[in-house]
GROMACS .gro file of N, CA and C in nm:
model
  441
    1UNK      N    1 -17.708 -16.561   8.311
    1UNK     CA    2 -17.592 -16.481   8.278
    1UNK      C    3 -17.502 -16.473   8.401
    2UNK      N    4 -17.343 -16.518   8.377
    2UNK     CA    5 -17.259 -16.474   8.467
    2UNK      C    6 -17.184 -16.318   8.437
    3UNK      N    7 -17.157 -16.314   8.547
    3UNK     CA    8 -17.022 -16.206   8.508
    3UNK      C    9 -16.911 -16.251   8.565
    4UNK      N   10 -16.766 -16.252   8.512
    4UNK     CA   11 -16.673 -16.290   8.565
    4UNK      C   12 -16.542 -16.230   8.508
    5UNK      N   13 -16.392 -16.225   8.564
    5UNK     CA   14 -16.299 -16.172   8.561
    5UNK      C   15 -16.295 -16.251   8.424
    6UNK      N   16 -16.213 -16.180   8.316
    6UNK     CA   17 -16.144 -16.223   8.183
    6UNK      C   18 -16.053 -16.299   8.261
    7UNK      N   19 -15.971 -16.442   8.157
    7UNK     CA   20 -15.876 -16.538   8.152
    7UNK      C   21 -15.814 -16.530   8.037
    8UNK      N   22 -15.720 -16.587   8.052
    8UNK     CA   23 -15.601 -16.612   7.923
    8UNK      C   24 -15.680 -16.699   7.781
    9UNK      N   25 -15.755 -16.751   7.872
    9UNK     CA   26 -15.836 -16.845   7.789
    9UNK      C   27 -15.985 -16.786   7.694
   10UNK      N   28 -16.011 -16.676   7.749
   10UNK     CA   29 -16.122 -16.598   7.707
   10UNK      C   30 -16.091 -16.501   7.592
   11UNK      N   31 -15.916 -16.510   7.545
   11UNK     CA   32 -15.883 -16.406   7.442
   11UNK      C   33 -15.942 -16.426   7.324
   12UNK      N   34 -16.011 -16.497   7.238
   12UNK     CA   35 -16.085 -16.541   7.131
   12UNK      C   36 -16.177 -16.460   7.155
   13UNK      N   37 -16.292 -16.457   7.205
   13UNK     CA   38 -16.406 -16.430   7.233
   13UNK      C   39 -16.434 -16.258   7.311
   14UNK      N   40 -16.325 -16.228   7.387
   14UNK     CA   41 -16.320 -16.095   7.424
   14UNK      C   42 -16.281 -16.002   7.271
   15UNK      N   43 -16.135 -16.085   7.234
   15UNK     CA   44 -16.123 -15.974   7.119
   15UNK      C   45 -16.228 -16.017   6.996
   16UNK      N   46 -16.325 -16.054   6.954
   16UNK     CA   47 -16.423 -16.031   6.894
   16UNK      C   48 -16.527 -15.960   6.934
   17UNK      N   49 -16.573 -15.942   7.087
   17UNK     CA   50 -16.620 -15.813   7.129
   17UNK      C   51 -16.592 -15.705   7.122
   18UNK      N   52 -16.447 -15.706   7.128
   18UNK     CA   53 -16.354 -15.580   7.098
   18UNK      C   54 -16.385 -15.519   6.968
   19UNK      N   55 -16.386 -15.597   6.877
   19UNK     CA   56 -16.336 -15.592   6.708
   19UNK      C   57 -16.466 -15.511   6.652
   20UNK      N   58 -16.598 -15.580   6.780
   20UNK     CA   59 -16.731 -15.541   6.739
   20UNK      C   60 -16.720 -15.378   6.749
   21UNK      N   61 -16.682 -15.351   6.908
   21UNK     CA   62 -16.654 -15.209   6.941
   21UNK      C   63 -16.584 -15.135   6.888
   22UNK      N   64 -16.470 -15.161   6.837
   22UNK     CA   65 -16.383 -15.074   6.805
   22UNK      C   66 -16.311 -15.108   6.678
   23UNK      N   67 -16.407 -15.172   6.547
   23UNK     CA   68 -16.366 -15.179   6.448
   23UNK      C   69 -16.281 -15.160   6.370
   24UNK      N   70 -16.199 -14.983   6.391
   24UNK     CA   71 -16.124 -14.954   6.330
   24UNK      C   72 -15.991 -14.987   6.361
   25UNK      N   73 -15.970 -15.056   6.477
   25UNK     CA   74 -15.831 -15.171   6.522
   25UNK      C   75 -15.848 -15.302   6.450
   26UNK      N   76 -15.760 -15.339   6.430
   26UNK     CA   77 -15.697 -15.490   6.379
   26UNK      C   78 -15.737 -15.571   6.436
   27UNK      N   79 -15.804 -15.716   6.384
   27UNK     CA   80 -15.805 -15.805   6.510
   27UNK      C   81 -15.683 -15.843   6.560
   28UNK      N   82 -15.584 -15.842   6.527
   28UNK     CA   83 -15.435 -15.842   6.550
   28UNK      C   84 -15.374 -15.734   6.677
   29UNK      N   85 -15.415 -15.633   6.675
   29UNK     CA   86 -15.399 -15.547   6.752
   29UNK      C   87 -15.479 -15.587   6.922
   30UNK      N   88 -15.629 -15.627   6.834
   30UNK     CA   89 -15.704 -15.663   7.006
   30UNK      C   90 -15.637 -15.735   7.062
   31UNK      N   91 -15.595 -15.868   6.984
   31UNK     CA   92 -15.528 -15.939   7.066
   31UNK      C   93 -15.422 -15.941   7.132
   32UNK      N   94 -15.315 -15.864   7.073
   32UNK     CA   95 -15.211 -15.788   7.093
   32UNK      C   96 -15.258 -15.736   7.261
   33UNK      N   97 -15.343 -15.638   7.247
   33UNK     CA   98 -15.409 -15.541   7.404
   33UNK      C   99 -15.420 -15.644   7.459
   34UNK      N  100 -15.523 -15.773   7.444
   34UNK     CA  101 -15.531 -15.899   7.555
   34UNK      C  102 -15.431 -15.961   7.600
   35UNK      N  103 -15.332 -15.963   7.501
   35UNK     CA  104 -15.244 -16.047   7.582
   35UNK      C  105 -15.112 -15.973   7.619
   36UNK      N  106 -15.090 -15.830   7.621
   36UNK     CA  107 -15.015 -15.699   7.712
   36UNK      C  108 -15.138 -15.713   7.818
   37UNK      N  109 -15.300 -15.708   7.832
   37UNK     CA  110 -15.334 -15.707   7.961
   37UNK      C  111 -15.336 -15.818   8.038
   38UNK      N  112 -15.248 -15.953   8.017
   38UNK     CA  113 -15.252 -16.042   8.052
   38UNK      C  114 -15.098 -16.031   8.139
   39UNK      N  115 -15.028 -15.994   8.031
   39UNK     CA  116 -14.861 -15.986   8.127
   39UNK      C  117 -14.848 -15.864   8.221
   40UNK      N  118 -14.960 -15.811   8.219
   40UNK     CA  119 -14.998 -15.641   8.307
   40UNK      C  120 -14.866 -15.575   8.303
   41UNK      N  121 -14.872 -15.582   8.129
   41UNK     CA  122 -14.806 -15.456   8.090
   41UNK      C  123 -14.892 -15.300   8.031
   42UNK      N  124 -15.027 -15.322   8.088
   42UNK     CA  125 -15.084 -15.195   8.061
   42UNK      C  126 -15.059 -15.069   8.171
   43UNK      N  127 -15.026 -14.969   8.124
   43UNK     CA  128 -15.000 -14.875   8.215
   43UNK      C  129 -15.064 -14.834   8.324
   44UNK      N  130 -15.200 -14.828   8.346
   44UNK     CA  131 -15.259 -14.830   8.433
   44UNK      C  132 -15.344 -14.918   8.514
   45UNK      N  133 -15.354 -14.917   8.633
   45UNK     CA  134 -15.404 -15.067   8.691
   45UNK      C  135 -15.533 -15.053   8.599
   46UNK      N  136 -15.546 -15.192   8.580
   46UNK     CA  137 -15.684 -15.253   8.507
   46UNK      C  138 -15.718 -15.349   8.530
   47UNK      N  139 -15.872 -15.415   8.513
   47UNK     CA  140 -15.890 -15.471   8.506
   47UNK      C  141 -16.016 -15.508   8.451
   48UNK      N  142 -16.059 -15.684   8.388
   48UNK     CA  143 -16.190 -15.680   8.281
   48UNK      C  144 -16.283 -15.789   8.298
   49UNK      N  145 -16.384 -15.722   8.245
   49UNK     CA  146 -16.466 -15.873   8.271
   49UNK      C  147 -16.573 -15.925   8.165
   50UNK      N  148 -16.595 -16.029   8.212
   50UNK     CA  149 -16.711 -16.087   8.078
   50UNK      C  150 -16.843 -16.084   8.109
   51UNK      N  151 -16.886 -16.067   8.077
   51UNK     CA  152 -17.072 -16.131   8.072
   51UNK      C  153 -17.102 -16.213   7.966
   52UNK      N  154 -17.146 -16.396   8.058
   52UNK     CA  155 -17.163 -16.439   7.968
   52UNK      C  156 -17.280 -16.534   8.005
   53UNK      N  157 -17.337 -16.607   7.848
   53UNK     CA  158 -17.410 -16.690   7.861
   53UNK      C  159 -17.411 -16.809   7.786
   54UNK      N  160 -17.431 -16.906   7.879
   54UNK     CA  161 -17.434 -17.007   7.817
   54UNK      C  162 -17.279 -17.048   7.726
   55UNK      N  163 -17.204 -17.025   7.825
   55UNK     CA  164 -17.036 -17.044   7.754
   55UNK      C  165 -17.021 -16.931   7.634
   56UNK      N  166 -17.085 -16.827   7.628
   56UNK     CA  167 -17.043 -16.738   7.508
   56UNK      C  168 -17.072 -16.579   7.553
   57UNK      N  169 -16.916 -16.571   7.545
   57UNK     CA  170 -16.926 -16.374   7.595
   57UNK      C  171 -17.050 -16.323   7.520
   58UNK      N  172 -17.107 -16.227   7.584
   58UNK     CA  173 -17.200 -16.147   7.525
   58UNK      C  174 -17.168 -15.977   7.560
   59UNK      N  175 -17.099 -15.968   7.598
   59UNK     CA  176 -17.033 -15.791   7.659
   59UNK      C  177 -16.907 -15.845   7.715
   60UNK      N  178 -16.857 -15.714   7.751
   60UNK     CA  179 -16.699 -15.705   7.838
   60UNK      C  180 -16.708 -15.574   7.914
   61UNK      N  181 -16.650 -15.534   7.993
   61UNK     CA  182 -16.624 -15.365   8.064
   61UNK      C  183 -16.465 -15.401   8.104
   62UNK      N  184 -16.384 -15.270   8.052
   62UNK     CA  185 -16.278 -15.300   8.080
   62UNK      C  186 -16.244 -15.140   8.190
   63UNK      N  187 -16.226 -15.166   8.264
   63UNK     CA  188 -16.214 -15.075   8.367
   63UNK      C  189 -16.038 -15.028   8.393
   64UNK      N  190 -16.013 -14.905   8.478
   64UNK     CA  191 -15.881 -14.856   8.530
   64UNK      C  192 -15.923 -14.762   8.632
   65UNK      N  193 -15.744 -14.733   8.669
   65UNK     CA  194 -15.777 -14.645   8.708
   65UNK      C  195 -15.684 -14.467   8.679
   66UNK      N  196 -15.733 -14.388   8.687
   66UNK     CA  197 -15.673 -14.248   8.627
   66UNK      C  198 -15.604 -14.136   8.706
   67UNK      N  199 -15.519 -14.072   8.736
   67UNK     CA  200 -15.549 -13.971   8.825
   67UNK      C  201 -15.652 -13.838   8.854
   68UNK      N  202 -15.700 -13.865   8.697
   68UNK     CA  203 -15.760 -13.753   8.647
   68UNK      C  204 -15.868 -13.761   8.554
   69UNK      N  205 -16.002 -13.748   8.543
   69UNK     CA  206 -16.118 -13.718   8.456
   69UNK      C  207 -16.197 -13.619   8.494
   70UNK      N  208 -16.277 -13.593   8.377
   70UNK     CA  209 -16.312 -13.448   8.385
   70UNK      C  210 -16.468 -13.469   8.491
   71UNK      N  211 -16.413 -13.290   8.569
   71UNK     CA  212 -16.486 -13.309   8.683
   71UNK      C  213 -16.471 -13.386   8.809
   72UNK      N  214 -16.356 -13.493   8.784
   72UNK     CA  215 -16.310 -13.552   8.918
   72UNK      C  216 -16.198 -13.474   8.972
   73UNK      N  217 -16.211 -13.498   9.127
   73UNK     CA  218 -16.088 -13.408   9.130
   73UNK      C  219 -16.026 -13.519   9.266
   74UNK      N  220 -16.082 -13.626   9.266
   74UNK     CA  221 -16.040 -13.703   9.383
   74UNK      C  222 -15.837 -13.748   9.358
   75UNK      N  223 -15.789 -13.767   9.219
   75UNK     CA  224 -15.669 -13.817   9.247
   75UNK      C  225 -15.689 -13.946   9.199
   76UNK      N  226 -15.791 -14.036   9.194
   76UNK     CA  227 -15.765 -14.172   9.203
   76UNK      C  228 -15.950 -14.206   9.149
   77UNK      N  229 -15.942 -14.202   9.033
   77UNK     CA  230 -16.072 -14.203   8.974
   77UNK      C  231 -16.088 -14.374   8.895
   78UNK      N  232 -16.197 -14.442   8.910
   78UNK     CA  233 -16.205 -14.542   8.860
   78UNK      C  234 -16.246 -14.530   8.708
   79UNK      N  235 -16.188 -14.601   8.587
   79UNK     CA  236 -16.230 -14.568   8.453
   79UNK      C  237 -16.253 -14.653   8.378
   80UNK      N  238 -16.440 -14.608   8.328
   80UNK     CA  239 -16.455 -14.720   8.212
   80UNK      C  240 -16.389 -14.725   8.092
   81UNK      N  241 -16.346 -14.804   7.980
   81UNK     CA  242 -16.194 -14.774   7.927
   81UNK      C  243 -16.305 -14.852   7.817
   82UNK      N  244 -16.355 -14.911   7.857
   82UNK     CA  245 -16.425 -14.976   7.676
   82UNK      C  246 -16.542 -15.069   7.779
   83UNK      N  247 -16.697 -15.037   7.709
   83UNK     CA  248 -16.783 -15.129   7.815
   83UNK      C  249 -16.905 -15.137   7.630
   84UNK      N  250 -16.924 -15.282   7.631
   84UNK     CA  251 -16.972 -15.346   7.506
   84UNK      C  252 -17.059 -15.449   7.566
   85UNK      N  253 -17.206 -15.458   7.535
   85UNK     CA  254 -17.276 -15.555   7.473
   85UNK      C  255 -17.318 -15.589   7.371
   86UNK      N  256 -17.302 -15.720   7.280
   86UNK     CA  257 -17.379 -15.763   7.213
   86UNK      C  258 -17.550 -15.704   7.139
   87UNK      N  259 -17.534 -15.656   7.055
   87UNK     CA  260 -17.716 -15.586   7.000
   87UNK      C  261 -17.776 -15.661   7.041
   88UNK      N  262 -17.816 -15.833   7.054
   88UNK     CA  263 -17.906 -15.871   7.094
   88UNK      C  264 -17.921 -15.917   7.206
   89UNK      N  265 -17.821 -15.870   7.309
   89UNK     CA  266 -17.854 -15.873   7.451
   89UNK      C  267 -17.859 -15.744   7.535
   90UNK      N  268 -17.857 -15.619   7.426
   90UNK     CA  269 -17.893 -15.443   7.489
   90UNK      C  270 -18.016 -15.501   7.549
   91UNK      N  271 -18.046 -15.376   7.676
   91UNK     CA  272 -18.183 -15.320   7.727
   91UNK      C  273 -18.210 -15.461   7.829
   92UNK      N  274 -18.111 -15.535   7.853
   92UNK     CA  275 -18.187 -15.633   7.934
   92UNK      C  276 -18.076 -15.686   8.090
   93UNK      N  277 -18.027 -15.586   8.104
   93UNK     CA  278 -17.943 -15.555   8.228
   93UNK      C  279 -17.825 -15.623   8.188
   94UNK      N  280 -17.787 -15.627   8.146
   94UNK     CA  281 -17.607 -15.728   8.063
   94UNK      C  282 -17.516 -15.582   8.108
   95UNK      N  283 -17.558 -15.449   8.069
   95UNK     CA  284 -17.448 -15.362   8.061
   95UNK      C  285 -17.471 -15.289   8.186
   96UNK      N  286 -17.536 -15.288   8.261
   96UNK     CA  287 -17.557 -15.226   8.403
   96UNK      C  288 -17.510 -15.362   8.498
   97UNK      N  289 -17.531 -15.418   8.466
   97UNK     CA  290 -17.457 -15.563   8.575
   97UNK      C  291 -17.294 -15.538   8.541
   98UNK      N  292 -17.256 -15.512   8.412
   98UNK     CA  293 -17.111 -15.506   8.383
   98UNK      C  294 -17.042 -15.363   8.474
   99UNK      N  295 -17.117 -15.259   8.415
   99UNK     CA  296 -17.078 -15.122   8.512
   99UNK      C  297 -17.047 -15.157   8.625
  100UNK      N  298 -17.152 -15.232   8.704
  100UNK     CA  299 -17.141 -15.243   8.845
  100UNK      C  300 -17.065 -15.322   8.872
  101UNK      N  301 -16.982 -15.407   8.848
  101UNK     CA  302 -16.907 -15.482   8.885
  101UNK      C  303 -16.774 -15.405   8.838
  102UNK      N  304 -16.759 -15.274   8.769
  102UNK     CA  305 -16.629 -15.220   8.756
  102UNK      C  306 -16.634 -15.152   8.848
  103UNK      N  307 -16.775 -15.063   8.879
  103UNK     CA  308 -16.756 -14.988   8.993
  103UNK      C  309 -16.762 -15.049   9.091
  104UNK      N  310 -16.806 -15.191   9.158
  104UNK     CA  311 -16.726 -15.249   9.250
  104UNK      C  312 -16.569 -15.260   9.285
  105UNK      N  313 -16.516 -15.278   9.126
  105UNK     CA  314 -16.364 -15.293   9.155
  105UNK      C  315 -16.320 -15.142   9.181
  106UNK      N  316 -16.335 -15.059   9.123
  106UNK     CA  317 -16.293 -14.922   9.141
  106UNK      C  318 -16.318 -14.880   9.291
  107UNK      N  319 -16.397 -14.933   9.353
  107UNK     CA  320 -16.424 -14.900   9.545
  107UNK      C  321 -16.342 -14.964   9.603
  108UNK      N  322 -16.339 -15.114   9.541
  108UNK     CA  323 -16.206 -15.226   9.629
  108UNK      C  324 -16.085 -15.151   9.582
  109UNK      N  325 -16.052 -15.056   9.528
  109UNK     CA  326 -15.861 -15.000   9.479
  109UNK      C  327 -15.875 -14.875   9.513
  110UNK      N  328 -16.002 -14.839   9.603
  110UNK     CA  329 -15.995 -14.738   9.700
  110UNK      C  330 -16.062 -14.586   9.606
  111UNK      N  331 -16.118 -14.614   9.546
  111UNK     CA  332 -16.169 -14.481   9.420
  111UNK      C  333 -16.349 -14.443   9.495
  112UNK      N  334 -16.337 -14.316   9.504
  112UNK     CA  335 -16.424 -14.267   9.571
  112UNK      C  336 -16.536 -14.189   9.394
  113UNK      N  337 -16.498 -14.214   9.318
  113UNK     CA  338 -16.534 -14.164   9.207
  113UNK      C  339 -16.508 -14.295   9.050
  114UNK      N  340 -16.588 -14.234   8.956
  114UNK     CA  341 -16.608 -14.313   8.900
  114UNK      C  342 -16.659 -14.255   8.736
  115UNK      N  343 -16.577 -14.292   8.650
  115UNK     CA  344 -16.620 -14.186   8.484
  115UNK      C  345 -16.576 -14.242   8.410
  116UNK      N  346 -16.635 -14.208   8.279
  116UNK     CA  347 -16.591 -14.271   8.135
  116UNK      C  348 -16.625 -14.206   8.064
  117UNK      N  349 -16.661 -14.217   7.899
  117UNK     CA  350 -16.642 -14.136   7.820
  117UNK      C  351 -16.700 -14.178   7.665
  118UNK      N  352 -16.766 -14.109   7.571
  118UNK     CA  353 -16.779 -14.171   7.453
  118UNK      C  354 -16.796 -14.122   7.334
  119UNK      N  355 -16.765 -14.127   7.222
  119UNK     CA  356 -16.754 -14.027   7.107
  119UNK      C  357 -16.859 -13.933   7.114
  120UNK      N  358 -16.853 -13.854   7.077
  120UNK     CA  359 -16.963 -13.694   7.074
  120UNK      C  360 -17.113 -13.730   6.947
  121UNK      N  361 -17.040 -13.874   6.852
  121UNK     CA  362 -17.185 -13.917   6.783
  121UNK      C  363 -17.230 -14.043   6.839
  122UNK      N  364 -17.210 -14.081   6.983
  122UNK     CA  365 -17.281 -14.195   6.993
  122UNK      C  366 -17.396 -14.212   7.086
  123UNK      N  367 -17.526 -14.174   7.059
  123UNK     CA  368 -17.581 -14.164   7.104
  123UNK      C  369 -17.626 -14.253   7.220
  124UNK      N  370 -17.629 -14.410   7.164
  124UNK     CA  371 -17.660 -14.492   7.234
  124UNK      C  372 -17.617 -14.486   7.379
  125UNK      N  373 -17.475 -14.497   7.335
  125UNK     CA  374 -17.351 -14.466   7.469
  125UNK      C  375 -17.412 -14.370   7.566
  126UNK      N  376 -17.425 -14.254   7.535
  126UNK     CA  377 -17.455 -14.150   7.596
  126UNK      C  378 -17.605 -14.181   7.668
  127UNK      N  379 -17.702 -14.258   7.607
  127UNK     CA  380 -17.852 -14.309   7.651
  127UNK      C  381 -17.818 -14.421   7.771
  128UNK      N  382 -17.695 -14.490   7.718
  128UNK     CA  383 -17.684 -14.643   7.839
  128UNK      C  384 -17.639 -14.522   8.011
  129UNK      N  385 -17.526 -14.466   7.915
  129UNK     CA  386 -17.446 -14.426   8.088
  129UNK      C  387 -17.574 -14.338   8.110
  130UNK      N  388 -17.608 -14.203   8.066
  130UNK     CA  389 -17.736 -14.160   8.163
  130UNK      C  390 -17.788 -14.225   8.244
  131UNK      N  391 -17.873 -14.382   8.182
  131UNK     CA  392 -17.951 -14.470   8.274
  131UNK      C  393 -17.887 -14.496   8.394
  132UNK      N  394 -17.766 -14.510   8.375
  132UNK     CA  395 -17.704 -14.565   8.506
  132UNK      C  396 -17.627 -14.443   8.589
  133UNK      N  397 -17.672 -14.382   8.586
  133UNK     CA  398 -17.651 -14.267   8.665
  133UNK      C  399 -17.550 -14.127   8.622
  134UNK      N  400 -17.474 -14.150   8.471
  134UNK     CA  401 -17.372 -14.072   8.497
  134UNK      C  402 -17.396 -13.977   8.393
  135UNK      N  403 -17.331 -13.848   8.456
  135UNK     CA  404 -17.344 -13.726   8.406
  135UNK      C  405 -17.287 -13.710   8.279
  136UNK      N  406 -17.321 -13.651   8.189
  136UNK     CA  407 -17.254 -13.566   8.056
  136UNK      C  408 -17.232 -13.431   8.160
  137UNK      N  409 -17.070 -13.424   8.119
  137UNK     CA  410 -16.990 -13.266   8.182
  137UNK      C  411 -16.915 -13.229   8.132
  138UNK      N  412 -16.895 -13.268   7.966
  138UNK     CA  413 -16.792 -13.225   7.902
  138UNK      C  414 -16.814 -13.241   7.769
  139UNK      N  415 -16.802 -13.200   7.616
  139UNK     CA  416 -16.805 -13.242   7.507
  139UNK      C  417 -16.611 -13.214   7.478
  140UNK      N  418 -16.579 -13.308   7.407
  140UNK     CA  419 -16.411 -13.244   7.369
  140UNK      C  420 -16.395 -13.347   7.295
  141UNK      N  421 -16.355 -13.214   7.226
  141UNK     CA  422 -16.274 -13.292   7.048
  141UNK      C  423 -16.106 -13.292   7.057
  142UNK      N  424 -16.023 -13.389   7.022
  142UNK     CA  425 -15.924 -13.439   7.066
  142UNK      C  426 -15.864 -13.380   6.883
  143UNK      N  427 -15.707 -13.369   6.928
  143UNK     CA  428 -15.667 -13.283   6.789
  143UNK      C  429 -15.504 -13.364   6.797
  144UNK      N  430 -15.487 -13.498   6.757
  144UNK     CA  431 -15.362 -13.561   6.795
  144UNK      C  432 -15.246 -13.489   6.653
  145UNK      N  433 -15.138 -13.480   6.697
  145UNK     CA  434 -15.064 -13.485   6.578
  145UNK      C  435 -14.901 -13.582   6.604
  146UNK      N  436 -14.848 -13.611   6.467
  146UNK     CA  437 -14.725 -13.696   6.513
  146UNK      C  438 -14.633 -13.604   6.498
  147UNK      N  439 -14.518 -13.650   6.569
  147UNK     CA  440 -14.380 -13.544   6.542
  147UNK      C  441 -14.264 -13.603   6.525
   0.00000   0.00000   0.00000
């Protein structure tokens, strides 16, 4: 297994990881996000990567950075923004090799801190980040409306 920075060329295969994660977007839409994070028209610095094998993504971590997450108070917080493996490559270091290479980038752009976040029913989520060190410090239900 490598890990390596996403390419222009990797948009097929990332946004089907995506599509896995976050179903209720369009595949039209992922791709849409890949290729705005390609012209780095995303608002906040970012950046993503693959884990792969054998020429075929098997996860992604898409990292930033925030001024603000809960419990940080540094100013300049590094953020996991969407971090996905494959079901049949869980439990076998694919998603802790991915973390760590965001929280590498989040130290190189100067972030002394480091957080993310995940629906209030996902357990799994909540089982991976524990392992790797990070705290539950918040439950919050989000209440959007349009105007």
């Amino acid at each position: 297994m490598i890990i390596r920075a996403a390419t222009p060329a990797d948009e097929q295969q990332w946004s089907t990881l995506r599509a896995a994660m976050w179903p209720e977007d369009s595949a039209d839409s992922h791709a849409e996000e890949i290729r705005r994070f390609f012209r780095e028209e995303w608002h906040l610095p970012s950046a993503a990567f693959l884990a792969e094998q054998d020429g075929t993504a098997i996860g992604f971590v898409e990292v930033s950075i925030r001024p603000y997450a809960e419990e940080c108070y540094s100013g300049n917080v590094g953020y996991v923004e969407g971090w996905f493996v494959i079901p049949e490559e869980r439990r076998r270091g694919v998603g802790a090799a991915l973390v760590a290479v965001a929280e590498n980038w989040a130290r190189d752009q100067g972030c002394m801190e480091m957080a993310s976040d995940a629906a209030l029913d996902n357990r799994i989520s909540a089982q991976a980040h524990a392992a790797l060190g990070y705290a539950q410090v918040a439950e919050v239900r989000c209440f959007p409306k349009d105007l």
